[in-house]
CSV table of C-alpha atoms in Angstrom, one decimal:
chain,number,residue,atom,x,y,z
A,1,UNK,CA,105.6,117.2,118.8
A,2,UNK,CA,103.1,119.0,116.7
A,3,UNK,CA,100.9,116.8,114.6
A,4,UNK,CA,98.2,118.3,111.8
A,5,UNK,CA,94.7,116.1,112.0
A,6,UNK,CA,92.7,115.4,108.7
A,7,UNK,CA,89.4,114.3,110.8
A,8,UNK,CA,88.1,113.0,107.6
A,9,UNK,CA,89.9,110.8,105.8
A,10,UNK,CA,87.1,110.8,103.1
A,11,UNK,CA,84.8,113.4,102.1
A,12,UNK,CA,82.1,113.1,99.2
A,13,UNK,CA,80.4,116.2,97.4
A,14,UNK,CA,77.6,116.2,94.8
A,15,UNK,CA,78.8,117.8,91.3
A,16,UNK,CA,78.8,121.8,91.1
A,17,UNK,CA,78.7,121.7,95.2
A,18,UNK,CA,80.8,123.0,98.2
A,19,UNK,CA,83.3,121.0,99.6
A,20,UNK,CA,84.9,121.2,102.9
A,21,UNK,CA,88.2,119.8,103.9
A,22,UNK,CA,89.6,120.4,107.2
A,23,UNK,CA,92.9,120.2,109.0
A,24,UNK,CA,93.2,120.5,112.9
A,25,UNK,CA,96.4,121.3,115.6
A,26,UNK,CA,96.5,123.0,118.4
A,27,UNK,CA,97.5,126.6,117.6
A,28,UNK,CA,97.5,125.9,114.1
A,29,UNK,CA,96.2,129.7,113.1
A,30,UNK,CA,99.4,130.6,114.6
A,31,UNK,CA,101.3,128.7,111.5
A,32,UNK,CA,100.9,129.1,107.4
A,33,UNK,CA,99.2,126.3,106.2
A,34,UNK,CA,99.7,124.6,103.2
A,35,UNK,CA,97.7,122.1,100.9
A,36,UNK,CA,98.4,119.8,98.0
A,37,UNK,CA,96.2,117.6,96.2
A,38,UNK,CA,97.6,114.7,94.9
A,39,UNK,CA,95.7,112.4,91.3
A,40,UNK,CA,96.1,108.6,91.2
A,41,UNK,CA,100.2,107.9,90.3
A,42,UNK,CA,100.8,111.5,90.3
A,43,UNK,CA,103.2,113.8,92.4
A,44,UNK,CA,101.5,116.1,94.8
A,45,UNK,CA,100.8,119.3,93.9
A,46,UNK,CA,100.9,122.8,95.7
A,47,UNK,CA,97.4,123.9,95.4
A,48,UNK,CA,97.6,126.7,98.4
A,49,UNK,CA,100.1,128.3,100.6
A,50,UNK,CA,100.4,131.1,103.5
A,51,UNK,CA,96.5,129.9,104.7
A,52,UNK,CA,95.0,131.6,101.1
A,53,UNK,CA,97.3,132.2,98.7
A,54,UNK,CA,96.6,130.4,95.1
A,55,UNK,CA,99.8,129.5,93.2
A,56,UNK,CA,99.2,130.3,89.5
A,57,UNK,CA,97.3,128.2,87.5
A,58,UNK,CA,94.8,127.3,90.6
A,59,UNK,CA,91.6,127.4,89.6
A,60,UNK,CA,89.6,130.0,92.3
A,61,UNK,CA,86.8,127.7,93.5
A,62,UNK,CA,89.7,126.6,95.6
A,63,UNK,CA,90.3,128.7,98.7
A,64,UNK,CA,91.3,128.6,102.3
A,65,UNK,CA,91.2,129.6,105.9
A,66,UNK,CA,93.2,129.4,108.9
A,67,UNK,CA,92.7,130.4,112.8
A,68,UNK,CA,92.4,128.9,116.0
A,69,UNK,CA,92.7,124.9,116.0
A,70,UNK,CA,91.3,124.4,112.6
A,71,UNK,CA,92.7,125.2,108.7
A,72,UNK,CA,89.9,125.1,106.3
A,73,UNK,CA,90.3,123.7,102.3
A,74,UNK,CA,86.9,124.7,100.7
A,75,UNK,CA,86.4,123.8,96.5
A,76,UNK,CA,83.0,125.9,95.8
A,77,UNK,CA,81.6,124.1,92.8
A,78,UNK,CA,83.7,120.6,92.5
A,79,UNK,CA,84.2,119.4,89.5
A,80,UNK,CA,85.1,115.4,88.5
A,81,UNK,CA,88.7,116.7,87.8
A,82,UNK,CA,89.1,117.7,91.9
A,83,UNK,CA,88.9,114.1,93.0
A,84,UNK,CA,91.7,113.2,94.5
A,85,UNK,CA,93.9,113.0,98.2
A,86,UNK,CA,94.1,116.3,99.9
A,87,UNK,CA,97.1,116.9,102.1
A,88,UNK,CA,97.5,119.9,104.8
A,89,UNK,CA,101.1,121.4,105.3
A,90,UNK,CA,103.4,123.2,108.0
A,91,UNK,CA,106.5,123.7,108.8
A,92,UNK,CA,107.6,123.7,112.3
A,93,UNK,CA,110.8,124.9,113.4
A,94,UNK,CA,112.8,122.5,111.8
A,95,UNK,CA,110.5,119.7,110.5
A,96,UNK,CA,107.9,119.6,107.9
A,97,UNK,CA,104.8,118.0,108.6
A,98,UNK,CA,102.0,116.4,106.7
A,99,UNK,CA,98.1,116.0,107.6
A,100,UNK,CA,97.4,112.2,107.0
A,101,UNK,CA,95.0,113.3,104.0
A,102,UNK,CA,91.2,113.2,103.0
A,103,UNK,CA,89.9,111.5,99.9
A,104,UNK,CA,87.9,113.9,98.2
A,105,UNK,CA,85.0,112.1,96.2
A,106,UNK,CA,83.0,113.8,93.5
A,107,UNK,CA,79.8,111.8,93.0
B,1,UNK,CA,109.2,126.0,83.4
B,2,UNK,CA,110.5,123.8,86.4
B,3,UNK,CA,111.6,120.4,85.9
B,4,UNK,CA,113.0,117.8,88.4
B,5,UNK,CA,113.9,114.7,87.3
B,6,UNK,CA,114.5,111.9,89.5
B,7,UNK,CA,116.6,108.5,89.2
B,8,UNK,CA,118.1,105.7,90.7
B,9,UNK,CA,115.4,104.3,92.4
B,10,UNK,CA,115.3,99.9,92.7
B,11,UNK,CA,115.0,97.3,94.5
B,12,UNK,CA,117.6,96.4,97.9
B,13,UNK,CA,118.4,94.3,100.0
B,14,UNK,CA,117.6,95.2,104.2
B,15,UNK,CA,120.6,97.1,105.3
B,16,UNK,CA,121.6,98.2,101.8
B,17,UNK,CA,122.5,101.6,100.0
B,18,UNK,CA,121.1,103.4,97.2
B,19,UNK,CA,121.6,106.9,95.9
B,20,UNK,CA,119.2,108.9,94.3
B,21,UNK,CA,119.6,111.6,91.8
B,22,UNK,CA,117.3,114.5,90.9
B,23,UNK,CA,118.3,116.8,88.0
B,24,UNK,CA,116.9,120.1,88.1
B,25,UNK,CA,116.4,122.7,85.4
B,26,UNK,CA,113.9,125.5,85.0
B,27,UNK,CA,115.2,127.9,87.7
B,28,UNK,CA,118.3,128.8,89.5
B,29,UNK,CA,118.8,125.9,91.3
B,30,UNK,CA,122.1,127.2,93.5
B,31,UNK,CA,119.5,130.0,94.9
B,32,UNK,CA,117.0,127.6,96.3
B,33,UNK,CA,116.5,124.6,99.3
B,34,UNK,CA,116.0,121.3,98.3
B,35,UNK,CA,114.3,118.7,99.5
B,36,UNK,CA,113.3,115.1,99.5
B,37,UNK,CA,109.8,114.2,100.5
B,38,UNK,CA,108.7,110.0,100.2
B,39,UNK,CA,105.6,108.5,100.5
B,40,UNK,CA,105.3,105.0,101.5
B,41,UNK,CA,102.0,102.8,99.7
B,42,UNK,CA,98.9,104.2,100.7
B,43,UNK,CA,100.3,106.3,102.9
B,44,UNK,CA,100.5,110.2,102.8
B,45,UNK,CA,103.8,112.7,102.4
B,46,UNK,CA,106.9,112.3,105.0
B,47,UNK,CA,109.2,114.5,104.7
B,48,UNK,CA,112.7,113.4,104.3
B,49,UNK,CA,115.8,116.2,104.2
B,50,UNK,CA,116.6,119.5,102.9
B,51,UNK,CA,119.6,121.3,102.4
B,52,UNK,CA,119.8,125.1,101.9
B,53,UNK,CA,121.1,126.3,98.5
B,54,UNK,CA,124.8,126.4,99.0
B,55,UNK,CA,124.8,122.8,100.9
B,56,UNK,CA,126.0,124.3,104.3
B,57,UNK,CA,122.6,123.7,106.2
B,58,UNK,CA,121.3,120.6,106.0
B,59,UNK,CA,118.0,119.4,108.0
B,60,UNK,CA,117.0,115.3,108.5
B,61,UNK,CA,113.8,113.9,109.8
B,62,UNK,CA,114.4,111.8,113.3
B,63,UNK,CA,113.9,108.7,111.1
B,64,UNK,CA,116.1,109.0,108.8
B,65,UNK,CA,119.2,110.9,110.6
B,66,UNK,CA,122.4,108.9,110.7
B,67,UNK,CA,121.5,107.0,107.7
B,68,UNK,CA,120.4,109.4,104.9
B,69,UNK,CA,123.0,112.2,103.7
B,70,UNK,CA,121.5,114.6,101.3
B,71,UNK,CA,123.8,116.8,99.0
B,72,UNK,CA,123.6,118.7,95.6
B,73,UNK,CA,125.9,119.5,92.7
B,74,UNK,CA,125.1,123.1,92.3
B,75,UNK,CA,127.4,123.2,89.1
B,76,UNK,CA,125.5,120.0,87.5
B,77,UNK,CA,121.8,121.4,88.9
B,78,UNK,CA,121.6,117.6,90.8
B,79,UNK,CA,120.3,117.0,94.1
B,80,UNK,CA,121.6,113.8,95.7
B,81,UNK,CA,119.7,111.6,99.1
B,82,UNK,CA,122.5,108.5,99.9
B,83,UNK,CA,120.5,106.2,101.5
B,84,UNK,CA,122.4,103.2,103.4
B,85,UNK,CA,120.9,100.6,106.3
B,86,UNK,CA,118.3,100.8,104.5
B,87,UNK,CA,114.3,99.0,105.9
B,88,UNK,CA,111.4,97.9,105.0
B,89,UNK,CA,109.8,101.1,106.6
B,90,UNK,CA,112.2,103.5,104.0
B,91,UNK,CA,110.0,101.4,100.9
B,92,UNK,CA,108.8,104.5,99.5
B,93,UNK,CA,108.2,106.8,96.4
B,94,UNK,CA,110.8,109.1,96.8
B,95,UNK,CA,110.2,112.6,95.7
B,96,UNK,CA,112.5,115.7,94.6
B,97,UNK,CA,110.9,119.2,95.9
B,98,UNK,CA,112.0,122.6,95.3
B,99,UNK,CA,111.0,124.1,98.4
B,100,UNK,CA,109.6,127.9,99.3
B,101,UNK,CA,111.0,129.5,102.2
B,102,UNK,CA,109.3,132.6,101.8
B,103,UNK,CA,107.5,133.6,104.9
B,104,UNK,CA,107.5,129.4,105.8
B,105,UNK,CA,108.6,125.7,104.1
B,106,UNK,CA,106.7,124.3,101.3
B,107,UNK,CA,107.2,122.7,98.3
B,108,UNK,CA,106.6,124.6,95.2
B,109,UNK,CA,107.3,121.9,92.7
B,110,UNK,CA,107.4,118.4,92.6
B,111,UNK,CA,109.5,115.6,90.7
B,112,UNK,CA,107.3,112.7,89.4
B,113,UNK,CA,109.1,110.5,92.1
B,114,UNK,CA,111.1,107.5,91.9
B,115,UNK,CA,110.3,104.2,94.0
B,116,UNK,CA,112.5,102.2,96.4
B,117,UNK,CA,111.5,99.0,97.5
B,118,UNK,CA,113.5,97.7,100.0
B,119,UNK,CA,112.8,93.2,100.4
B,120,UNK,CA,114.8,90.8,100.7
């Protein structure tokens, strides 16, 4: 069965830097890729969709790539509010499936 | 603007039954799947079940299937997940999700989820 890999369950970025988050399958560029971020005691929320696409309201430092093995979340310029779980996203015939999430850390 | 609005989450017994509600409102609820996605403490998203806008289609995940039955009220906006045999493993926020089936599945908006706790 396909399964989506969040190598890093926690990744830390300095104020006003680049942050990486990454999500791994085998053949994954072959799939749109989703991602939500989810606050402490909140409901997730669709932050990207179709590899790039920003739903409304998404700020532009988020953005992201897919091909090959590896889907790519990258916030350019995190801010305090961005901390929180990231989850990758895609549907595969007829099953959703979840990455197991990174903890994004803004020191 | 989009609202879902869950209810009916509690507390059960091992092998019991609960039915969640999720009223929707916002959008033309009739034209779009549904879902139910839960996440168990600490844990990330599972998905749960879908069911296409009319109710005919209706999708399960492996754990669930034979003991969940999802269905909406298209006339009262209301997604329903009937949850029986219930386990430990099902203790869970539960969440209502409007889902996007435009060139894939994802899940536009999110309810703010309701809890089940199955203990004895």
């Amino acid at each position: 069965s396909f399964e989506l890999t969040q190598t890093h369950s926690s990744v830390s970025v300095a104020l006003g830097q680049t942050a990486t988050i990454t999500c791994e399958a085998d053949r994954i560029g072959s799939k749109n890729v989703q991602w939500y971020q989810q606050k402490p005691a909140q409901a997730p929320i669709l932050i990207m969709y179709w590899d790039s696409r920003r739903p409304s309201g998404i700020p532009e430092r988020f953005s992201g790539s897919n091909s090959g093995q590896m889907a790519t979340l990258t916030i350019s310029g995190a801010q305090a509010g961005d901390e929180a779980d990231y989850y990758c996203q895609v549907w595969d015939f007829t099953t959703v499936i979840f990455g197991g999430g990174t903890k994004l850390t803004v020191l | 603007e989009v609202q879902l609005l869950e209810s009916g989450g509690g507390v059960v017994q091992p092998g019991g039954s609960l039915r969640l509600s999720c009223a929707a409102s916002g959008f033309n609820f009739g034209d779009d799947v549904m879902s139910w996605v839960r996440q168990a403490p600490g844990k990330g998203p599972q998905w749960v079940s879908a069911i296409s806008g009319g109710g005919e289609k209706r999708y399960y995940a492996d754990s669930v299937k034979g003991r969940f039955t999802i269905s909406r009220d298209n006339s009262k906006s209301t997604l329903y997940l009937e949850m029986h045999s219930l386990r430990a493993e099902d203790t869970a926020v539960y969440y209502c999700a409007k889902v996007n089936t435009l060139n894939s599945f994802f899940f536009d908006y999110w309810g703010h989820g309701t809890l089940v706790t199955v203990s004895s």
